[in-house]
Amino acid sequence: MQPKKQIANPQLEMFRNRLENILNRQHELYRLSGLIGWEMFEQEFGKLYAEEGRPGIPIRLMVGLTYLGHAYQLSDEEVVRRWVENPYYQYFCGAEYFRHQLPIDPSSLSRWRRRIGEQGAELILMLTVPAGLKSEAVQAASLERIIFDTTVQEKAVAFPTDSRLYNRSRVRLVKIALAYGLGLRQTYSRLGPQALLKVGRYLHARQRKRAEREIKRLKTFLGRVYRDIHRKIEDRLELKSIFLPELALAERLLTQERQGKNKLYSLHAPEVECISKGKAHKKYEFGVKVSVATTNRDNFVVGMFAEHGNPYDGHTLARAIEQVQRVTGRIVQRSFADRGYRGHGIKDTEVLISGRKRGMTPQMKKELKRRSAIEPVIGHMKTDGKLGRNYLLGELGDKINALLSGAGHNIRIILRKLREMLLFFGFISLSQGRLRLILGAAFYNLAPMPN
């Protein structure tokens, strides 16, 4: 059922004060709550709820917790716990009075993210743009000059090794077989961990041949369990649908080669890809490629999406420009990219590639010089936000986390701008007060003394 609409009640409670009466109205979160168009969320997300049943959780509460979690790099459990402690968090999320209980169970946030999907996450990013314009964190003219780049959003997986994957796949198959009473000839529950331990010891001692022998044993153990389960469920149709997903993963492990494609790097996240970005400190990254778009002048994120399949950077530019125009509502007149975008095939928008010399005006050179400003933006989203390590499940989790990481970055920029404005006006008022004191003292000294 749709959440109950919060109606402003002018009648005050006798023993409680409203949050708006006890908070500092100059605080950045208090001021930010008035810049975001919460009505748009009510209109769009209200369509996702049923007409009958138990009333849903307030939409503003869910959106506000999502903004706060990605702005301050907090997990679902942590952001809910801090909501109880922080009255500014509660006011930002639409509470009228201070509450001492948890607003929701943290697991409700994960189910809500699946409900809104990629389009809902893009709407959350989209509505940070009007808030940025109102707070002057981004200028309207900046929305027509966009920088594009790609990065890797790493998944929360262990570093993949053949030995660990073989042993883990065997353990998962044996666990399902025992749960459904499927008797196996041998489970290798003792020999498997022993062989895995020997692999680590031999590799540490640089005894490669002995390590490869133990890796081959682990692969043999997995193959035997895989074939044994196949034989025993062949005539039991009710078990095939249960075992087939796990058997398909085991088959990918057994058949994949070192130089092959579509390799499996994680059992709980089979969508993970191995991407090489040419970094000296990290040769390979395991996750998904993400396209990032920021304004050339203000470093404001106006577009982000996860692209599975590790496509060529130039092939992602058309979709990135389309998303930016959808988010900002403006036409991208000039875009800037690195040399990885050569051969993009874009004709409707002017694209300037790093290193271009011909036909460049002084203004173009100045704007192209700022192309590298997107690199620290990506770094901040990875260290201060949640782009560095994605804990959400599946391909949908990759797409949602990328979009919400951009929204969190914009919220941090807006909050910083609001703090700077408060300090600036406070300094001006302080300076004016000092000037009055100085002028008053000077006037007092110059005035003639009464007889």
PDB file of C-alpha atoms in Angstrom, residues 10 12-13 16-25 30 91 96-97:
ATOM      1  CA  PRO A  10      -0.298  23.242  13.138  1.00  0.00           C
ATOM      2  CA  LEU A  12       1.621  21.637  18.888  1.00  0.00           C
ATOM      3  CA  GLU A  13       2.146  18.871  21.417  1.00  0.00           C
ATOM      4  CA  ARG A  16       7.492  18.010  22.763  1.00  0.00           C
ATOM      5  CA  ASN A  17       8.958  20.738  20.569  1.00  0.00           C
ATOM      6  CA  ARG A  18       9.099  20.535  16.805  1.00  0.00           C
ATOM      7  CA  LEU A  19      12.507  19.895  15.322  1.00  0.00           C
ATOM      8  CA  GLU A  20      12.310  23.060  13.245  1.00  0.00           C
ATOM      9  CA  ASN A  21      11.994  25.096  16.470  1.00  0.00           C
ATOM     10  CA  ILE A  22      15.037  23.655  18.224  1.00  0.00           C
ATOM     11  CA  LEU A  23      17.496  23.241  15.332  1.00  0.00           C
ATOM     12  CA  ASN A  24      19.901  25.780  13.884  1.00  0.00           C
ATOM     13  CA  ARG A  25      18.266  26.946  10.670  1.00  0.00           C
ATOM     14  CA  TYR A  30      18.547  22.031   7.463  1.00  0.00           C
ATOM     15  CA  TYR A  91      14.649  16.654  10.024  1.00  0.00           C
ATOM     16  CA  GLU A  96       8.479  16.552  12.747  1.00  0.00           C
ATOM     17  CA  TYR A  97       9.520  15.498  16.268  1.00  0.00           C
TER      18      TYR A  97
END
